[in-house]
Short mmCIF file of N, CA and C in Angstrom, two decimals:
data_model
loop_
_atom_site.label_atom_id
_atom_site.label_comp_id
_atom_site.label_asym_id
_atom_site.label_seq_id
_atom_site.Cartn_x
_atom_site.Cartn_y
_atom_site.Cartn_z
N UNK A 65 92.99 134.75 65.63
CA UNK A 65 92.76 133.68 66.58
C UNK A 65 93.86 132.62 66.42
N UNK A 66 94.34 131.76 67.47
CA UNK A 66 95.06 131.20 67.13
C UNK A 66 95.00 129.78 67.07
N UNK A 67 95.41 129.08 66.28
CA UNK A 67 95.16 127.36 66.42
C UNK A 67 95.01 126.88 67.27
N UNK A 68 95.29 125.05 67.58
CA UNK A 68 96.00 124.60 68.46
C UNK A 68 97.16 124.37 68.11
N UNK A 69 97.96 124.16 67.14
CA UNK A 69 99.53 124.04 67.11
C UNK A 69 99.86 125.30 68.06
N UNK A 70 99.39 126.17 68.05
CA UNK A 70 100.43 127.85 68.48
C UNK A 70 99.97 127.62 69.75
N UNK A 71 98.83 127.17 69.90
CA UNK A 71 98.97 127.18 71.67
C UNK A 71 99.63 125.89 72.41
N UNK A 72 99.85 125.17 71.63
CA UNK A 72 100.39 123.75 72.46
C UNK A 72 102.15 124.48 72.24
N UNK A 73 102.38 125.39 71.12
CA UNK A 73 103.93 125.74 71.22
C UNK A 73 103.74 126.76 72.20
N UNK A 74 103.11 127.41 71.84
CA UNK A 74 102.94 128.01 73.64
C UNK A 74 103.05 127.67 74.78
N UNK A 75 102.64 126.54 75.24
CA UNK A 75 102.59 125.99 76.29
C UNK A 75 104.16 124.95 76.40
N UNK A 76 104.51 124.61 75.43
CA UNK A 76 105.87 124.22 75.06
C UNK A 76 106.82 125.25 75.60
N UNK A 77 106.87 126.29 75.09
CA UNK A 77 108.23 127.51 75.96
C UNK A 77 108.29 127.33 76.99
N UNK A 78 106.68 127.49 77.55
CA UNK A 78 107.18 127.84 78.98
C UNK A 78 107.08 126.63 80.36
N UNK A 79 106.91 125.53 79.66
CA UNK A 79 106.78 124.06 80.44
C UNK A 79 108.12 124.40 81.44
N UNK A 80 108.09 123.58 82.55
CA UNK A 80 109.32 123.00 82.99
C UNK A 80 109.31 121.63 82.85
N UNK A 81 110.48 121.24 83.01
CA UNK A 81 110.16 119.48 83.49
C UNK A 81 109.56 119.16 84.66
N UNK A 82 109.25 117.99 84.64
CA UNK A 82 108.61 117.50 86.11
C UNK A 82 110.17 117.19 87.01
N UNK A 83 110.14 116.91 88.30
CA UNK A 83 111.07 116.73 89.20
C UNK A 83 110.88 115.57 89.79
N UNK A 84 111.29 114.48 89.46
CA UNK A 84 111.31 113.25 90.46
C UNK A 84 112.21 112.99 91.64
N UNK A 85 111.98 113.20 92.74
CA UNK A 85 112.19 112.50 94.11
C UNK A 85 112.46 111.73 94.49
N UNK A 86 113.32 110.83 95.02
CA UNK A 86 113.14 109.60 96.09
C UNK A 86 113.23 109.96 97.16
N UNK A 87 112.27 109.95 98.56
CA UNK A 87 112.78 110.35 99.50
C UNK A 87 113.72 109.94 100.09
N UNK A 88 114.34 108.67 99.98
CA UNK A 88 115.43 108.24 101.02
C UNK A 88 116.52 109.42 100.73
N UNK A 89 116.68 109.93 99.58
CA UNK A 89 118.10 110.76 99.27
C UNK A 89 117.76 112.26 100.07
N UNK A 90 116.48 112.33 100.53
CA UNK A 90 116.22 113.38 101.51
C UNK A 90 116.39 113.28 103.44
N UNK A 91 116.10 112.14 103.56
CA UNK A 91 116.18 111.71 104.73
C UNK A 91 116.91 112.26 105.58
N UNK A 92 117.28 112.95 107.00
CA UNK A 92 117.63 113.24 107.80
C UNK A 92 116.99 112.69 109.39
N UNK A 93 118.01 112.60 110.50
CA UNK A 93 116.99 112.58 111.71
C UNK A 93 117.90 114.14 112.25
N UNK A 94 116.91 114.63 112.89
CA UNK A 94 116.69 115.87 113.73
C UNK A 94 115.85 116.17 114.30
N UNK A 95 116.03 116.67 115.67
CA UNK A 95 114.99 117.38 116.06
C UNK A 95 113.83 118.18 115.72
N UNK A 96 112.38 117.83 115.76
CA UNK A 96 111.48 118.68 115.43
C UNK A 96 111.76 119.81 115.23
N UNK A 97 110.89 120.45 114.53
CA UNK A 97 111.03 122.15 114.29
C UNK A 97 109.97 123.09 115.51
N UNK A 98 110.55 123.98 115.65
CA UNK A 98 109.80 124.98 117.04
C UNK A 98 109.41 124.19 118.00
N UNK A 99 111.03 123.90 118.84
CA UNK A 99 111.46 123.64 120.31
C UNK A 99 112.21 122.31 120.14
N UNK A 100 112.42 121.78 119.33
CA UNK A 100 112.98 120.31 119.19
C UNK A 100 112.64 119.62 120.73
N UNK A 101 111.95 119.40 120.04
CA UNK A 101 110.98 118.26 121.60
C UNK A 101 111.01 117.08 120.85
N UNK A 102 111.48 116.31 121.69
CA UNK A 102 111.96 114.56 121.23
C UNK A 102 112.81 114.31 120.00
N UNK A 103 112.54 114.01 118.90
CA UNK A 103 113.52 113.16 117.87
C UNK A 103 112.25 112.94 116.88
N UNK A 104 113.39 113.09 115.77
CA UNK A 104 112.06 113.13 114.51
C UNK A 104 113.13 112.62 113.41
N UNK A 105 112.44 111.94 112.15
CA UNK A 105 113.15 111.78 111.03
C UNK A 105 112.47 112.94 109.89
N UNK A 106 113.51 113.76 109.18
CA UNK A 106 112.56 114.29 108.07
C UNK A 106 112.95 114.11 106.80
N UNK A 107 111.76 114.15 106.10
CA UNK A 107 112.31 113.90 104.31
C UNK A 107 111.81 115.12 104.31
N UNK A 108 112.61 116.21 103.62
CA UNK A 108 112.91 117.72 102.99
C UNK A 108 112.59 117.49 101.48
N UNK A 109 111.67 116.70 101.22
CA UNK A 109 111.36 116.42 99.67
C UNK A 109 111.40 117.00 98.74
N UNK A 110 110.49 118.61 98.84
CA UNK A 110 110.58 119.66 98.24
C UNK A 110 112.00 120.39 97.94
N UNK A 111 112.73 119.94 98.91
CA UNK A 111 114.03 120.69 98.83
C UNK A 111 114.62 120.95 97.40
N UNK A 112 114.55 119.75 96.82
CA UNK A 112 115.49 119.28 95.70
C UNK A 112 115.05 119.71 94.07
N UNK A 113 113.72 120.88 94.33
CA UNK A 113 112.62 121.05 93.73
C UNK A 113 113.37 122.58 93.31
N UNK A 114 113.95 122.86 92.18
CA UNK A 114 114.54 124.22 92.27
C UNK A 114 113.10 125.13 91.28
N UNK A 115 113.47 126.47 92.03
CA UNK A 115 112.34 127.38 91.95
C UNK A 115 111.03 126.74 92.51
N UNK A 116 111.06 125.81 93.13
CA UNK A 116 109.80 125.37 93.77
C UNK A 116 108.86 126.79 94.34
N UNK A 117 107.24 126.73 94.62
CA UNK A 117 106.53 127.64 95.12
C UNK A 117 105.89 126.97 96.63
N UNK A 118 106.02 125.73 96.77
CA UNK A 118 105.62 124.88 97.80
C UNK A 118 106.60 124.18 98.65
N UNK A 119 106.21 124.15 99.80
CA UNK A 119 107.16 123.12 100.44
C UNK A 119 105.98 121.70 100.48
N UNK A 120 106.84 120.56 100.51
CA UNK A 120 106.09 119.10 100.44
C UNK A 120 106.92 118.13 101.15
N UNK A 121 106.73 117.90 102.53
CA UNK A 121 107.66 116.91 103.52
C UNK A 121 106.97 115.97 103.97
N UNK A 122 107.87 115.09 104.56
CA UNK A 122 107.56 114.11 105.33
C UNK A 122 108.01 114.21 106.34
N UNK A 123 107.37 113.42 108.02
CA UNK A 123 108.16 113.78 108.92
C UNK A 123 107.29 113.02 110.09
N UNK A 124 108.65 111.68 110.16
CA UNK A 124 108.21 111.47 111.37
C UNK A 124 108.41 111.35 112.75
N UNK A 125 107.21 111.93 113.56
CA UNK A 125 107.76 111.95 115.08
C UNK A 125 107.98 110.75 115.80
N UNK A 126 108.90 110.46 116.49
CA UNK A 126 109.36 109.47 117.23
C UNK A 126 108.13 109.45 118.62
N UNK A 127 108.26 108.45 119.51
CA UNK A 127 107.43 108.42 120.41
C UNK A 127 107.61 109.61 121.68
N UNK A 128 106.82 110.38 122.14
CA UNK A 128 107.22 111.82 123.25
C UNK A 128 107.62 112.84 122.40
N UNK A 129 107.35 112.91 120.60
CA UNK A 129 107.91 114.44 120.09
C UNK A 129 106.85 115.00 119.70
N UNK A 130 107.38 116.31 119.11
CA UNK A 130 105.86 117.17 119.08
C UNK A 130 107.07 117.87 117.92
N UNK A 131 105.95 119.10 117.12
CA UNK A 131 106.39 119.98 116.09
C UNK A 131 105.40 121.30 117.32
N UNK A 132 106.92 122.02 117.94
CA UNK A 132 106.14 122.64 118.93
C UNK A 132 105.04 123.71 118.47
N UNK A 133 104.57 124.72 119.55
CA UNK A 133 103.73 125.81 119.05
C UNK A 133 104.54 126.87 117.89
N UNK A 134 103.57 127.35 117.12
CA UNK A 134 104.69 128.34 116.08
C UNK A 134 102.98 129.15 115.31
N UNK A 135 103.29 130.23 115.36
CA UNK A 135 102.61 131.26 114.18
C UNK A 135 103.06 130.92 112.82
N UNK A 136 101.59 130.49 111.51
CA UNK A 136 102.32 130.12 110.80
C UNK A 136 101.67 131.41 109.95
N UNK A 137 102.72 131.92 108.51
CA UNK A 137 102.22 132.66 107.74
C UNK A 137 101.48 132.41 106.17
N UNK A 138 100.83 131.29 106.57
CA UNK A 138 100.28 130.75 105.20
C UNK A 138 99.45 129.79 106.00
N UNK A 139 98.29 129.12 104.58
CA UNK A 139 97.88 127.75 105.29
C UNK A 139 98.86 127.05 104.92
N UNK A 140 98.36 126.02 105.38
CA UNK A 140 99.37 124.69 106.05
C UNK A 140 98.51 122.96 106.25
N UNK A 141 98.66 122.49 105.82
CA UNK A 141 97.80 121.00 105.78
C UNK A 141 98.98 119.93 106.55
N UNK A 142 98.35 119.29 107.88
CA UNK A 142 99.40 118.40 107.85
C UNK A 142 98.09 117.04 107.92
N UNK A 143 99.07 116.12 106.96
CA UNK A 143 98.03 115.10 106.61
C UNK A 143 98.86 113.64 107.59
N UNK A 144 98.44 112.85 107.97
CA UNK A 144 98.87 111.96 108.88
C UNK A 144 98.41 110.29 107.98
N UNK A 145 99.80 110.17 107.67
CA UNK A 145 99.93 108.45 107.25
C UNK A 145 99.71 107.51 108.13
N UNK A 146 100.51 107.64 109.68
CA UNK A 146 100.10 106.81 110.26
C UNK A 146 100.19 107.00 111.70
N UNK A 147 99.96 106.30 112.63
CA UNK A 147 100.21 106.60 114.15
C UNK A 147 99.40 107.32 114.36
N UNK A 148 99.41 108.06 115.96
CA UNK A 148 98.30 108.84 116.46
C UNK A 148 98.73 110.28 116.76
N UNK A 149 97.97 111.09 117.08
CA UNK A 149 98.73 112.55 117.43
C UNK A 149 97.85 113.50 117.86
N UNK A 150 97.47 114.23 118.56
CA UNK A 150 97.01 115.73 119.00
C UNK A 150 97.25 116.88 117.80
N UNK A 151 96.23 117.11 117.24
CA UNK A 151 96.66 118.73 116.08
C UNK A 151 96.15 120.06 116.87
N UNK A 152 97.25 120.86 117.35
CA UNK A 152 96.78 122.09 117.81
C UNK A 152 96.77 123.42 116.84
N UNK A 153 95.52 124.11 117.26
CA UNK A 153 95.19 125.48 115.90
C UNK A 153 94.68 126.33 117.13
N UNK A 154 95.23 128.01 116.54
CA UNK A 154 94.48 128.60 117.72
C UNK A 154 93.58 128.06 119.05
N UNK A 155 94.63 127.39 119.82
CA UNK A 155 93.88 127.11 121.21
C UNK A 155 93.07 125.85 121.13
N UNK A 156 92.39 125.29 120.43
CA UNK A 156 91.85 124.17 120.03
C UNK A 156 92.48 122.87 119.52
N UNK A 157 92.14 121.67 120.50
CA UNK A 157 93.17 120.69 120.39
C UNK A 157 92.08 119.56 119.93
N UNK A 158 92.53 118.62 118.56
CA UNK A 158 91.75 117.70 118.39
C UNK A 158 93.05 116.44 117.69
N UNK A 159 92.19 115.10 118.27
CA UNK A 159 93.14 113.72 117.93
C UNK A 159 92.95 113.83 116.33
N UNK A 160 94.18 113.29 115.77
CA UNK A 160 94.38 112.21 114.63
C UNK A 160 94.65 111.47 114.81
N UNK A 161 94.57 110.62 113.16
CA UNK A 161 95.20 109.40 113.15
C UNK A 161 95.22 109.17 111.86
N UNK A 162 95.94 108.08 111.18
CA UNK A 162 96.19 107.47 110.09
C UNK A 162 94.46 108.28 109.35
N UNK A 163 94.89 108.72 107.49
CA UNK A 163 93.42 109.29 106.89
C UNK A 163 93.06 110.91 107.32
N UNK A 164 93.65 111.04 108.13
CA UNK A 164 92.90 112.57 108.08
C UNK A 164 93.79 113.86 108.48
N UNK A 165 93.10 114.50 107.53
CA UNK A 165 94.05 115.78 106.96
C UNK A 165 93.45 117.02 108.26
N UNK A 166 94.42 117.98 108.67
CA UNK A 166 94.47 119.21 109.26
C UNK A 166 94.72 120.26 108.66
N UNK A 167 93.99 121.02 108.27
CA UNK A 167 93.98 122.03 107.25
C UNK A 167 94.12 123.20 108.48
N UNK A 168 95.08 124.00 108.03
CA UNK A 168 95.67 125.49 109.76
C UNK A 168 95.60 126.36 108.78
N UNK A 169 95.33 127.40 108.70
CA UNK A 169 94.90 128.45 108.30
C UNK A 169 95.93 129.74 108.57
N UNK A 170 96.29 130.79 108.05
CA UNK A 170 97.36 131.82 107.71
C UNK A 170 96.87 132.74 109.45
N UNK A 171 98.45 132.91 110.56
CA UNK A 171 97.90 133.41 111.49
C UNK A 171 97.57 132.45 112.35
N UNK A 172 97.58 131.67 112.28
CA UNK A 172 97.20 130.61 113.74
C UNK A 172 98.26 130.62 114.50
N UNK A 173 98.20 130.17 115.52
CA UNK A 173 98.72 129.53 116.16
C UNK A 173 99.15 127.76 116.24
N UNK A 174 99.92 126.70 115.48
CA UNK A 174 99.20 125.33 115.19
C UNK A 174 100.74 125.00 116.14
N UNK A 175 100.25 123.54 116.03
CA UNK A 175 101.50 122.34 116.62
C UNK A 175 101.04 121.15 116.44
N UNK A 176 101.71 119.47 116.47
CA UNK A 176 101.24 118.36 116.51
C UNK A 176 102.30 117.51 117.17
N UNK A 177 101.34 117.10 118.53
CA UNK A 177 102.62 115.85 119.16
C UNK A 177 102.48 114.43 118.93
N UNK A 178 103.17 113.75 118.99
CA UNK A 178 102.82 112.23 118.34
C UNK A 178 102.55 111.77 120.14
N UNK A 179 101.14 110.85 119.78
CA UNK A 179 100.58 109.85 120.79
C UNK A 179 100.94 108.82 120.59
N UNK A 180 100.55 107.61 121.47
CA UNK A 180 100.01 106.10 121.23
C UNK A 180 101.61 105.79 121.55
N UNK A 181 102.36 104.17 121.32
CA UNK A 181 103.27 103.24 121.05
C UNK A 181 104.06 104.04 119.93
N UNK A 182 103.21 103.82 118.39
CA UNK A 182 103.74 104.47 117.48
C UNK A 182 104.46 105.48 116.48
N UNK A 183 105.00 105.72 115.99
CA UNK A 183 105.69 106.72 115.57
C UNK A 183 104.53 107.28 114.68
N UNK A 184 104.78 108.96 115.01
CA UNK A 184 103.51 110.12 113.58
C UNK A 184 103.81 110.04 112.78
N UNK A 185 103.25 109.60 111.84
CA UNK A 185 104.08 110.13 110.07
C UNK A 185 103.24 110.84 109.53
N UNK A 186 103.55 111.63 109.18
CA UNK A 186 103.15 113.24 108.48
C UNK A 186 103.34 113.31 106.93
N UNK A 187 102.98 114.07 106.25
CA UNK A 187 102.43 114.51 105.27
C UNK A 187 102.82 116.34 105.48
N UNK A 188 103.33 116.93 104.85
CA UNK A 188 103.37 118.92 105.62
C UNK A 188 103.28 119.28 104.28
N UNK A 189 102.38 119.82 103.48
CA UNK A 189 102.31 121.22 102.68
C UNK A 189 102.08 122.64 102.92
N UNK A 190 102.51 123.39 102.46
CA UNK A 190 102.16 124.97 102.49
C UNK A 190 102.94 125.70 101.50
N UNK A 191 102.42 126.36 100.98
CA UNK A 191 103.34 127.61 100.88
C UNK A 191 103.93 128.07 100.59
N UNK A 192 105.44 128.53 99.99
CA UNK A 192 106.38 129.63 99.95
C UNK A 192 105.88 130.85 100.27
N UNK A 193 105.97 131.53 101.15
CA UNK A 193 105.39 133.11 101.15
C UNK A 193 106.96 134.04 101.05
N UNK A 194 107.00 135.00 99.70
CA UNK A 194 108.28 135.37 99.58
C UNK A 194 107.71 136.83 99.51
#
């Protein structure tokens, strides 16, 4: 059986470090992803994350943009910081807003256009599927 010294050196080999971020050094503006409809800013956060298993962004839509329709192959959560927006999933369209998370499921069909005055700010996890 083994101690805890041998398992904390255990867990010692195979640690990585943690990865700290700032998003501004991610920042880009570009067009949404699937159809570039309107103007968007994105932080590619995850990017900078080597061997990462997840993607983790930010991304916000300008007023009239959308993240068009797209088949996704994983779930997918897009969580909304602020502003208003439409979340589409297989055929079914429901409002956000600032607080609440959209959980899309592997195989949908999803999209989200930004409503209201305000700009969407997003939250996007999912995934790596390799």
């Amino acid at each position: 059986m083994l101690g805890p010294a041998a398992g904390a050196h255990a867990q010692a080999a195979t640690s990585r470090p943690m990865v700290i971020v700032d998003e501004a050094t991610t920042m880009r503006r570009e067009p949404p992803p699937h159809g570039a409809i309107g103007s968007s800013t994105a932080y590619r956060i995850s990017d900078a994350v080597p061997g990462r298993t997840m993607e983790f962004r930010k991304r916000i839509l300008h007023p009239r943009s959308a993240i068009g329709l797209h088949r996704i192959a994983h779930d997918e959560v897009y969580y909304v910081l602020s502003g208003t927006g439409i979340v589409s999933s297989g055929g079914a369209k429901r409002p956000v807003r600032a607080g609440i998370a959209a959980y899309l499921f592997d195989g949908e069909t999803v999209g989200i256009e930004q409503t209201g005055k305000a700009p969407l700010v997003l939250i996007i996890a999912y995934p790596i599927v390799k």
